[in-house]
Amino acid sequence: MTAPIVVDSVAALRAQVRDWRRTGLKVAMVPTMGALHDGHISLVRIALERAERCVVSIFVNPTQFAPTEDLDKYPRQLARDLDGLQDAGAHLAFTPGVAEMYPAGFATKISVGGPSSGLETDFRPNFFDGVATVVAKLFLQATPDCAVFGEKDYQQLCVVRQLCRDIDLPVEIVGAPTVRDAHGLAMSSRNAYLGEAELDIARQLNVILRRTAAELASGANETRATNIATEALVQAGFQKVDYVAAREAVTLAPWRRDRDGRLLAAAWLGATRLIDNVEIPSV
């Protein structure tokens, strides 16, 4: 495979995309914060099924981190990431610095309501403003025909779809299935923080969520089932559970049994916060 073109300025990104457009090529985008794993690579492959060219952004976005979060220690491994993108067939890596994305005097923020309410926002109140702002900028910079996001960050996926609908960004948002290890643990860059004993505990998250989703689909009381799931996570070794919650799959409004749903959770192992979600079939 040919190594991807690497650019770190908006001007260079736009120039390359413009050249592709002149020859009628479709462009797909995969926004990432780097520390790429098999889940990210699966997004690139899906992007290449939908377009002739794939742009992958690698930018650890400071506006979606709270002061107490792991911005400084978030894994950064650009050389390894570029090797992975070459193997996957990506055509361009956009690797801007903070000053390129947020130049001196930057003073704009995009807030998305609807699916951003609750869940992550209850614990990370500025997170989705940071996500929406940087995603809108990336889409305006790269002007992709479509963009691929993993379902592992399900609330984020819903927020990005709402963003594009509400401000008429002409980008098709493609949700990609969560990639998991052999034990069912969702791939995440933050899994690198976990030791072997913690990984054994982390792999119980998906097990407990799937069991709970099946119980809900079979008629179990929602409050009781999610409370039992929370207790099961603590018994499995998680130190704290931020939420286990059932929501409608599209709007993330409170779940109704006649609608497709998602069961979402966030829980802590030491200093590492893990999120996951599974489908609740309609009944």
PDB file of C-alpha atoms in Angstrom:
ATOM      1  CA  MET A   1       0.000   0.000   0.000  1.00  0.00           C
ATOM      2  CA  THR A   2       1.102   3.568  -0.668  1.00  0.00           C
ATOM      3  CA  ALA A   3       1.756   5.692   2.408  1.00  0.00           C
ATOM      4  CA  PRO A   4      -0.949   8.286   3.025  1.00  0.00           C
ATOM      5  CA  ILE A   5      -0.269  11.923   2.252  1.00  0.00           C
ATOM      6  CA  VAL A   6       0.304  13.733   5.562  1.00  0.00           C
ATOM      7  CA  VAL A   7      -0.751  17.382   5.904  1.00  0.00           C
ATOM      8  CA  ASP A   8      -1.061  19.534   8.989  1.00  0.00           C
ATOM      9  CA  SER A   9      -2.682  22.682   7.597  1.00  0.00           C
ATOM     10  CA  VAL A  10      -6.241  23.404   6.513  1.00  0.00           C
ATOM     11  CA  ALA A  11      -4.934  24.985   3.304  1.00  0.00           C
ATOM     12  CA  ALA A  12      -3.050  21.830   2.295  1.00  0.00           C
ATOM     13  CA  LEU A  13      -6.020  19.623   3.171  1.00  0.00           C
ATOM     14  CA  ARG A  14      -8.374  21.718   1.061  1.00  0.00           C
ATOM     15  CA  ALA A  15      -5.949  21.795  -1.858  1.00  0.00           C
ATOM     16  CA  GLN A  16      -5.666  18.000  -1.942  1.00  0.00           C
ATOM     17  CA  VAL A  17      -9.420  17.467  -1.652  1.00  0.00           C
ATOM     18  CA  ARG A  18      -9.956  20.036  -4.398  1.00  0.00           C
ATOM     19  CA  ASP A  19      -7.618  18.073  -6.681  1.00  0.00           C
ATOM     20  CA  TRP A  20      -9.582  14.889  -6.033  1.00  0.00           C
ATOM     21  CA  ARG A  21     -12.862  16.647  -6.696  1.00  0.00           C
ATOM     22  CA  ARG A  22     -11.649  17.894 -10.062  1.00  0.00           C
ATOM     23  CA  THR A  23     -11.424  14.296 -11.248  1.00  0.00           C
ATOM     24  CA  GLY A  24     -14.840  13.363  -9.861  1.00  0.00           C
ATOM     25  CA  LEU A  25     -13.673  11.346  -6.867  1.00  0.00           C
ATOM     26  CA  LYS A  26     -15.853  10.938  -3.779  1.00  0.00           C
ATOM     27  CA  VAL A  27     -14.238  11.633  -0.407  1.00  0.00           C
ATOM     28  CA  ALA A  28     -14.955   9.929   2.911  1.00  0.00           C
ATOM     29  CA  MET A  29     -13.649  11.044   6.294  1.00  0.00           C
ATOM     30  CA  VAL A  30     -12.839   9.266   9.549  1.00  0.00           C
ATOM     31  CA  PRO A  31     -12.317  11.740  12.410  1.00  0.00           C
ATOM     32  CA  THR A  32     -10.094  10.330  15.180  1.00  0.00           C
ATOM     33  CA  MET A  33      -7.929  11.390  18.093  1.00  0.00           C
ATOM     34  CA  GLY A  34      -5.209   8.950  17.071  1.00  0.00           C
ATOM     35  CA  ALA A  35      -3.899   5.977  19.093  1.00  0.00           C
ATOM     36  CA  LEU A  36      -5.526   3.938  16.350  1.00  0.00           C
ATOM     37  CA  HIS A  37      -6.678   0.365  16.950  1.00  0.00           C
ATOM     38  CA  ASP A  38      -8.608  -2.235  14.974  1.00  0.00           C
ATOM     39  CA  GLY A  39     -11.846  -0.360  15.584  1.00  0.00           C
ATOM     40  CA  HIS A  40     -10.498   2.733  13.825  1.00  0.00           C
ATOM     41  CA  ILE A  41      -9.106   0.644  10.983  1.00  0.00           C
ATOM     42  CA  SER A  42     -12.540  -0.904  10.467  1.00  0.00           C
ATOM     43  CA  LEU A  43     -13.926   2.620  10.007  1.00  0.00           C
ATOM     44  CA  VAL A  44     -11.342   3.318   7.301  1.00  0.00           C
ATOM     45  CA  ARG A  45     -12.328   0.147   5.457  1.00  0.00           C
ATOM     46  CA  ILE A  46     -16.009   1.089   5.595  1.00  0.00           C
ATOM     47  CA  ALA A  47     -15.122   4.578   4.324  1.00  0.00           C
ATOM     48  CA  LEU A  48     -13.275   3.049   1.365  1.00  0.00           C
ATOM     49  CA  GLU A  49     -16.372   1.039   0.466  1.00  0.00           C
ATOM     50  CA  ARG A  50     -18.267   4.313   0.068  1.00  0.00           C
ATOM     51  CA  ALA A  51     -15.732   6.613  -1.560  1.00  0.00           C
ATOM     52  CA  GLU A  52     -12.625   6.532  -3.729  1.00  0.00           C
ATOM     53  CA  ARG A  53     -10.584   8.599  -1.274  1.00  0.00           C
ATOM     54  CA  CYS A  54     -10.374   8.467   2.526  1.00  0.00           C
ATOM     55  CA  VAL A  55      -9.190  11.282   4.808  1.00  0.00           C
ATOM     56  CA  VAL A  56      -8.379  10.405   8.423  1.00  0.00           C
ATOM     57  CA  SER A  57      -7.953  13.236  10.877  1.00  0.00           C
ATOM     58  CA  ILE A  58      -5.703  12.709  13.895  1.00  0.00           C
ATOM     59  CA  PHE A  59      -6.232  15.452  16.441  1.00  0.00           C
ATOM     60  CA  VAL A  60      -6.478  15.200  20.224  1.00  0.00           C
ATOM     61  CA  ASN A  61      -9.156  17.828  20.678  1.00  0.00           C
ATOM     62  CA  PRO A  62      -8.586  19.812  23.887  1.00  0.00           C
ATOM     63  CA  THR A  63     -12.062  21.382  23.922  1.00  0.00           C
ATOM     64  CA  GLN A  64     -13.731  18.054  24.712  1.00  0.00           C
ATOM     65  CA  PHE A  65     -11.611  17.400  27.802  1.00  0.00           C
ATOM     66  CA  ALA A  66     -12.419  18.778  31.235  1.00  0.00           C
ATOM     67  CA  PRO A  67      -9.488  20.120  33.323  1.00  0.00           C
ATOM     68  CA  THR A  68      -9.596  16.945  35.460  1.00  0.00           C
ATOM     69  CA  GLU A  69      -9.492  14.558  32.478  1.00  0.00           C
ATOM     70  CA  ASP A  70      -6.639  12.812  30.693  1.00  0.00           C
ATOM     71  CA  LEU A  71      -5.714  15.280  27.925  1.00  0.00           C
ATOM     72  CA  ASP A  72      -2.011  15.317  28.783  1.00  0.00           C
ATOM     73  CA  LYS A  73      -1.649  11.537  29.061  1.00  0.00           C
ATOM     74  CA  TYR A  74      -4.011  10.601  26.224  1.00  0.00           C
ATOM     75  CA  PRO A  75      -1.972   8.152  24.082  1.00  0.00           C
ATOM     76  CA  ARG A  76      -0.212   9.722  21.100  1.00  0.00           C
ATOM     77  CA  GLN A  77       1.608   7.477  18.598  1.00  0.00           C
ATOM     78  CA  LEU A  78       1.608   9.218  15.236  1.00  0.00           C
ATOM     79  CA  ALA A  79       4.267   7.098  13.505  1.00  0.00           C
ATOM     80  CA  ARG A  80       2.440   3.891  14.421  1.00  0.00           C
ATOM     81  CA  ASP A  81      -0.884   5.419  13.399  1.00  0.00           C
ATOM     82  CA  LEU A  82       0.464   6.324   9.965  1.00  0.00           C
ATOM     83  CA  ASP A  83       1.726   2.760   9.462  1.00  0.00           C
ATOM     84  CA  GLY A  84      -1.747   1.470  10.295  1.00  0.00           C
ATOM     85  CA  LEU A  85      -3.386   3.906   7.894  1.00  0.00           C
ATOM     86  CA  GLN A  86      -1.018   2.827   5.123  1.00  0.00           C
ATOM     87  CA  ASP A  87      -1.949  -0.825   5.685  1.00  0.00           C
ATOM     88  CA  ALA A  88      -5.655   0.087   5.660  1.00  0.00           C
ATOM     89  CA  GLY A  89      -5.378   2.051   2.418  1.00  0.00           C
ATOM     90  CA  ALA A  90      -6.188   5.549   3.711  1.00  0.00           C
ATOM     91  CA  HIS A  91      -5.143   8.272   1.284  1.00  0.00           C
ATOM     92  CA  LEU A  92      -4.540  11.285   3.535  1.00  0.00           C
ATOM     93  CA  ALA A  93      -3.836  11.903   7.216  1.00  0.00           C
ATOM     94  CA  PHE A  94      -4.749  15.354   8.499  1.00  0.00           C
ATOM     95  CA  THR A  95      -2.622  15.998  11.607  1.00  0.00           C
ATOM     96  CA  PRO A  96      -3.194  19.616  12.660  1.00  0.00           C
ATOM     97  CA  GLY A  97      -1.804  21.166  15.804  1.00  0.00           C
ATOM     98  CA  VAL A  98      -3.943  22.997  18.334  1.00  0.00           C
ATOM     99  CA  ALA A  99      -2.963  26.403  16.901  1.00  0.00           C
ATOM    100  CA  GLU A 100      -4.176  25.343  13.440  1.00  0.00           C
ATOM    101  CA  MET A 101      -7.572  24.248  14.731  1.00  0.00           C
ATOM    102  CA  TYR A 102      -8.009  26.944  17.369  1.00  0.00           C
ATOM    103  CA  PRO A 103      -5.949  29.978  16.315  1.00  0.00           C
ATOM    104  CA  ALA A 104      -5.456  32.959  18.592  1.00  0.00           C
ATOM    105  CA  GLY A 105      -8.740  34.716  19.199  1.00  0.00           C
ATOM    106  CA  PHE A 106     -10.921  31.658  18.527  1.00  0.00           C
ATOM    107  CA  ALA A 107     -14.223  32.320  20.312  1.00  0.00           C
ATOM    108  CA  THR A 108     -16.932  30.107  18.780  1.00  0.00           C
ATOM    109  CA  LYS A 109     -18.709  27.100  20.269  1.00  0.00           C
ATOM    110  CA  ILE A 110     -21.419  24.852  18.830  1.00  0.00           C
ATOM    111  CA  SER A 111     -23.934  23.329  21.233  1.00  0.00           C
ATOM    112  CA  VAL A 112     -26.257  20.515  20.182  1.00  0.00           C
ATOM    113  CA  GLY A 113     -29.351  19.733  22.238  1.00  0.00           C
ATOM    114  CA  GLY A 114     -31.567  16.691  21.835  1.00  0.00           C
ATOM    115  CA  PRO A 115     -29.450  13.537  22.041  1.00  0.00           C
ATOM    116  CA  SER A 116     -26.674  15.301  23.944  1.00  0.00           C
ATOM    117  CA  SER A 117     -28.914  15.625  27.013  1.00  0.00           C
ATOM    118  CA  GLY A 118     -28.084  13.379  29.956  1.00  0.00           C
ATOM    119  CA  LEU A 119     -25.814  10.315  30.028  1.00  0.00           C
ATOM    120  CA  GLU A 120     -22.322  11.615  29.168  1.00  0.00           C
ATOM    121  CA  THR A 121     -23.379  15.235  29.623  1.00  0.00           C
ATOM    122  CA  ASP A 122     -24.321  14.565  33.260  1.00  0.00           C
ATOM    123  CA  PHE A 123     -20.677  13.752  33.954  1.00  0.00           C
ATOM    124  CA  ARG A 124     -18.817  15.638  31.196  1.00  0.00           C
ATOM    125  CA  PRO A 125     -20.880  18.810  30.696  1.00  0.00           C
ATOM    126  CA  ASN A 126     -18.608  20.409  28.079  1.00  0.00           C
ATOM    127  CA  PHE A 127     -17.818  17.250  26.142  1.00  0.00           C
ATOM    128  CA  PHE A 128     -20.354  17.426  23.325  1.00  0.00           C
ATOM    129  CA  ASP A 129     -19.824  21.154  22.760  1.00  0.00           C
ATOM    130  CA  GLY A 130     -16.189  20.293  22.087  1.00  0.00           C
ATOM    131  CA  VAL A 131     -17.117  17.372  19.856  1.00  0.00           C
ATOM    132  CA  ALA A 132     -19.698  19.327  17.858  1.00  0.00           C
ATOM    133  CA  THR A 133     -17.369  22.275  17.351  1.00  0.00           C
ATOM    134  CA  VAL A 134     -14.399  20.243  16.151  1.00  0.00           C
ATOM    135  CA  VAL A 135     -16.514  17.947  13.946  1.00  0.00           C
ATOM    136  CA  ALA A 136     -18.185  20.924  12.281  1.00  0.00           C
ATOM    137  CA  LYS A 137     -14.757  22.437  11.616  1.00  0.00           C
ATOM    138  CA  LEU A 138     -13.386  19.181  10.199  1.00  0.00           C
ATOM    139  CA  PHE A 139     -16.359  18.791   7.878  1.00  0.00           C
ATOM    140  CA  LEU A 140     -16.022  22.355   6.618  1.00  0.00           C
ATOM    141  CA  GLN A 141     -12.278  21.892   6.154  1.00  0.00           C
ATOM    142  CA  ALA A 142     -12.395  18.532   4.353  1.00  0.00           C
ATOM    143  CA  THR A 143     -15.883  18.764   2.770  1.00  0.00           C
ATOM    144  CA  PRO A 144     -16.341  14.970   2.755  1.00  0.00           C
ATOM    145  CA  ASP A 145     -19.278  13.267   1.081  1.00  0.00           C
ATOM    146  CA  CYS A 146     -19.619  10.967   4.068  1.00  0.00           C
ATOM    147  CA  ALA A 147     -18.005  10.392   7.453  1.00  0.00           C
ATOM    148  CA  VAL A 148     -17.784   7.178   9.457  1.00  0.00           C
ATOM    149  CA  PHE A 149     -18.176   7.018  13.241  1.00  0.00           C
ATOM    150  CA  GLY A 150     -18.154   3.934  15.459  1.00  0.00           C
ATOM    151  CA  GLU A 151     -21.253   2.899  17.382  1.00  0.00           C
ATOM    152  CA  LYS A 152     -19.115   2.342  20.473  1.00  0.00           C
ATOM    153  CA  ASP A 153     -19.450   6.088  21.131  1.00  0.00           C
ATOM    154  CA  TYR A 154     -23.175   5.841  20.497  1.00  0.00           C
ATOM    155  CA  GLN A 155     -24.300   9.106  22.048  1.00  0.00           C
ATOM    156  CA  GLN A 156     -21.583  10.925  20.106  1.00  0.00           C
ATOM    157  CA  LEU A 157     -22.834   9.330  16.879  1.00  0.00           C
ATOM    158  CA  CYS A 158     -26.368  10.565  17.604  1.00  0.00           C
ATOM    159  CA  VAL A 159     -25.092  14.060  18.405  1.00  0.00           C
ATOM    160  CA  VAL A 160     -23.109  14.259  15.146  1.00  0.00           C
ATOM    161  CA  ARG A 161     -26.172  13.187  13.154  1.00  0.00           C
ATOM    162  CA  GLN A 162     -28.247  15.862  14.890  1.00  0.00           C
ATOM    163  CA  LEU A 163     -25.535  18.453  14.188  1.00  0.00           C
ATOM    164  CA  CYS A 164     -25.544  17.714  10.459  1.00  0.00           C
ATOM    165  CA  ARG A 165     -29.333  17.747  10.240  1.00  0.00           C
ATOM    166  CA  ASP A 166     -29.748  20.962  12.174  1.00  0.00           C
ATOM    167  CA  ILE A 167     -27.174  23.137  10.419  1.00  0.00           C
ATOM    168  CA  ASP A 168     -27.471  21.492   6.997  1.00  0.00           C
ATOM    169  CA  LEU A 169     -23.972  20.063   6.747  1.00  0.00           C
ATOM    170  CA  PRO A 170     -24.058  18.006   3.519  1.00  0.00           C
ATOM    171  CA  VAL A 171     -22.275  14.987   4.997  1.00  0.00           C
ATOM    172  CA  GLU A 172     -23.772  11.508   5.216  1.00  0.00           C
ATOM    173  CA  ILE A 173     -23.040  10.093   8.669  1.00  0.00           C
ATOM    174  CA  VAL A 174     -22.363   6.359   8.658  1.00  0.00           C
ATOM    175  CA  GLY A 175     -22.518   4.398  11.904  1.00  0.00           C
ATOM    176  CA  ALA A 176     -20.144   1.428  12.067  1.00  0.00           C
ATOM    177  CA  PRO A 177     -20.565  -1.621  14.337  1.00  0.00           C
ATOM    178  CA  THR A 178     -18.429  -1.729  17.469  1.00  0.00           C
ATOM    179  CA  VAL A 179     -15.280  -3.803  17.065  1.00  0.00           C
ATOM    180  CA  ARG A 180     -14.579  -6.026  20.067  1.00  0.00           C
ATOM    181  CA  ASP A 181     -11.774  -8.263  21.244  1.00  0.00           C
ATOM    182  CA  ALA A 182     -12.205 -12.022  21.507  1.00  0.00           C
ATOM    183  CA  HIS A 183     -13.819 -11.564  24.942  1.00  0.00           C
ATOM    184  CA  GLY A 184     -16.325  -8.906  23.848  1.00  0.00           C
ATOM    185  CA  LEU A 185     -14.538  -5.826  25.169  1.00  0.00           C
ATOM    186  CA  ALA A 186     -15.117  -2.822  22.920  1.00  0.00           C
ATOM    187  CA  MET A 187     -11.918  -1.549  21.326  1.00  0.00           C
ATOM    188  CA  SER A 188     -10.852   1.793  22.810  1.00  0.00           C
ATOM    189  CA  SER A 189      -7.654   3.811  22.895  1.00  0.00           C
ATOM    190  CA  ARG A 190      -8.057   4.029  26.671  1.00  0.00           C
ATOM    191  CA  ASN A 191      -7.860   0.226  26.985  1.00  0.00           C
ATOM    192  CA  ALA A 192      -4.099   0.781  26.840  1.00  0.00           C
ATOM    193  CA  TYR A 193      -4.336   2.100  30.403  1.00  0.00           C
ATOM    194  CA  LEU A 194      -5.591  -1.252  31.727  1.00  0.00           C
ATOM    195  CA  GLY A 195      -3.485  -4.025  33.231  1.00  0.00           C
ATOM    196  CA  GLU A 196      -4.319  -7.709  32.775  1.00  0.00           C
ATOM    197  CA  ALA A 197      -6.416  -7.938  35.938  1.00  0.00           C
ATOM    198  CA  GLU A 198      -8.354  -4.822  34.958  1.00  0.00           C
ATOM    199  CA  LEU A 199      -8.916  -6.177  31.455  1.00  0.00           C
ATOM    200  CA  ASP A 200     -10.540  -9.261  32.952  1.00  0.00           C
ATOM    201  CA  ILE A 201     -12.955  -6.999  34.838  1.00  0.00           C
ATOM    202  CA  ALA A 202     -13.528  -4.701  31.840  1.00  0.00           C
ATOM    203  CA  ARG A 203     -14.647  -7.657  29.729  1.00  0.00           C
ATOM    204  CA  GLN A 204     -17.600  -8.156  32.081  1.00  0.00           C
ATOM    205  CA  LEU A 205     -19.125  -4.835  30.986  1.00  0.00           C
ATOM    206  CA  ASN A 206     -20.435  -6.151  27.684  1.00  0.00           C
ATOM    207  CA  VAL A 207     -21.553  -9.429  29.260  1.00  0.00           C
ATOM    208  CA  ILE A 208     -23.675  -7.626  31.843  1.00  0.00           C
ATOM    209  CA  LEU A 209     -25.100  -5.189  29.300  1.00  0.00           C
ATOM    210  CA  ARG A 210     -26.130  -7.947  26.896  1.00  0.00           C
ATOM    211  CA  ARG A 211     -27.796  -9.903  29.674  1.00  0.00           C
ATOM    212  CA  THR A 212     -29.673  -6.813  30.845  1.00  0.00           C
ATOM    213  CA  ALA A 213     -30.765  -5.874  27.311  1.00  0.00           C
ATOM    214  CA  ALA A 214     -32.173  -9.376  26.832  1.00  0.00           C
ATOM    215  CA  GLU A 215     -34.077  -9.074  30.106  1.00  0.00           C
ATOM    216  CA  LEU A 216     -35.536  -5.716  29.066  1.00  0.00           C
ATOM    217  CA  ALA A 217     -36.595  -7.120  25.700  1.00  0.00           C
ATOM    218  CA  SER A 218     -38.315  -9.950  27.564  1.00  0.00           C
ATOM    219  CA  GLY A 219     -40.373  -7.541  29.666  1.00  0.00           C
ATOM    220  CA  ALA A 220     -38.249  -6.873  32.755  1.00  0.00           C
ATOM    221  CA  ASN A 221     -38.921  -3.665  34.696  1.00  0.00           C
ATOM    222  CA  GLU A 222     -36.495  -1.042  33.371  1.00  0.00           C
ATOM    223  CA  THR A 223     -35.562   0.559  36.702  1.00  0.00           C
ATOM    224  CA  ARG A 224     -35.072  -2.766  38.424  1.00  0.00           C
ATOM    225  CA  ALA A 225     -33.051  -4.232  35.537  1.00  0.00           C
ATOM    226  CA  THR A 226     -30.681  -1.250  35.263  1.00  0.00           C
ATOM    227  CA  ASN A 227     -30.221  -1.153  39.053  1.00  0.00           C
ATOM    228  CA  ILE A 228     -29.328  -4.850  39.055  1.00  0.00           C
ATOM    229  CA  ALA A 229     -26.882  -4.239  36.190  1.00  0.00           C
ATOM    230  CA  THR A 230     -25.239  -1.419  38.141  1.00  0.00           C
ATOM    231  CA  GLU A 231     -24.804  -3.652  41.163  1.00  0.00           C
ATOM    232  CA  ALA A 232     -23.462  -6.459  38.973  1.00  0.00           C
ATOM    233  CA  LEU A 233     -20.790  -4.141  37.569  1.00  0.00           C
ATOM    234  CA  VAL A 234     -19.695  -3.183  41.075  1.00  0.00           C
ATOM    235  CA  GLN A 235     -19.629  -6.853  42.094  1.00  0.00           C
ATOM    236  CA  ALA A 236     -17.507  -7.577  39.000  1.00  0.00           C
ATOM    237  CA  GLY A 237     -14.881  -5.104  40.208  1.00  0.00           C
ATOM    238  CA  PHE A 238     -15.774  -1.716  38.761  1.00  0.00           C
ATOM    239  CA  GLN A 239     -15.135   0.970  41.364  1.00  0.00           C
ATOM    240  CA  LYS A 240     -17.904   3.317  40.222  1.00  0.00           C
ATOM    241  CA  VAL A 241     -20.755   3.249  37.717  1.00  0.00           C
ATOM    242  CA  ASP A 242     -21.801   6.575  36.227  1.00  0.00           C
ATOM    243  CA  TYR A 243     -24.884   5.197  34.521  1.00  0.00           C
ATOM    244  CA  VAL A 244     -26.652   2.208  33.055  1.00  0.00           C
ATOM    245  CA  ALA A 245     -29.579   3.561  31.040  1.00  0.00           C
ATOM    246  CA  ALA A 246     -32.047   2.485  28.368  1.00  0.00           C
ATOM    247  CA  ARG A 247     -32.787   5.003  25.611  1.00  0.00           C
ATOM    248  CA  GLU A 248     -34.538   5.143  22.256  1.00  0.00           C
ATOM    249  CA  ALA A 249     -32.036   4.281  19.551  1.00  0.00           C
ATOM    250  CA  VAL A 250     -32.423   7.402  17.389  1.00  0.00           C
ATOM    251  CA  THR A 251     -33.319  10.280  19.711  1.00  0.00           C
ATOM    252  CA  LEU A 252     -31.885   8.943  22.990  1.00  0.00           C
ATOM    253  CA  ALA A 253     -35.171   9.937  24.620  1.00  0.00           C
ATOM    254  CA  PRO A 254     -36.436   7.643  27.400  1.00  0.00           C
ATOM    255  CA  TRP A 255     -36.903   4.145  26.048  1.00  0.00           C
ATOM    256  CA  ARG A 256     -40.304   2.846  24.965  1.00  0.00           C
ATOM    257  CA  ARG A 257     -40.887  -0.851  24.484  1.00  0.00           C
ATOM    258  CA  ASP A 258     -42.377  -0.372  21.024  1.00  0.00           C
ATOM    259  CA  ARG A 259     -39.202   1.332  19.771  1.00  0.00           C
ATOM    260  CA  ASP A 260     -35.711   0.045  19.072  1.00  0.00           C
ATOM    261  CA  GLY A 261     -33.497   0.928  21.996  1.00  0.00           C
ATOM    262  CA  ARG A 262     -29.946   1.102  23.234  1.00  0.00           C
ATOM    263  CA  LEU A 263     -28.659   0.198  26.644  1.00  0.00           C
ATOM    264  CA  LEU A 264     -25.720   2.481  27.441  1.00  0.00           C
ATOM    265  CA  ALA A 265     -23.261   2.416  30.323  1.00  0.00           C
ATOM    266  CA  ALA A 266     -20.198   4.159  31.688  1.00  0.00           C
ATOM    267  CA  ALA A 267     -18.097   2.736  34.506  1.00  0.00           C
ATOM    268  CA  TRP A 268     -14.700   3.267  36.106  1.00  0.00           C
ATOM    269  CA  LEU A 269     -11.764   0.932  36.579  1.00  0.00           C
ATOM    270  CA  GLY A 270      -9.268   2.840  38.658  1.00  0.00           C
ATOM    271  CA  ALA A 271      -8.564   6.056  36.749  1.00  0.00           C
ATOM    272  CA  THR A 272      -9.931   4.656  33.472  1.00  0.00           C
ATOM    273  CA  ARG A 273     -13.498   5.328  32.390  1.00  0.00           C
ATOM    274  CA  LEU A 274     -15.042   2.821  29.982  1.00  0.00           C
ATOM    275  CA  ILE A 275     -18.224   3.209  27.956  1.00  0.00           C
ATOM    276  CA  ASP A 276     -20.208   0.670  25.955  1.00  0.00           C
ATOM    277  CA  ASN A 277     -23.690   0.061  24.599  1.00  0.00           C
ATOM    278  CA  VAL A 278     -25.784  -2.747  23.155  1.00  0.00           C
ATOM    279  CA  GLU A 279     -29.003  -2.917  21.182  1.00  0.00           C
ATOM    280  CA  ILE A 280     -32.344  -3.531  22.894  1.00  0.00           C
ATOM    281  CA  PRO A 281     -34.595  -5.236  20.354  1.00  0.00           C
ATOM    282  CA  SER A 282     -38.107  -3.837  19.996  1.00  0.00           C
ATOM    283  CA  VAL A 283     -40.895  -6.006  21.397  1.00  0.00           C
TER     284      VAL A 283
END
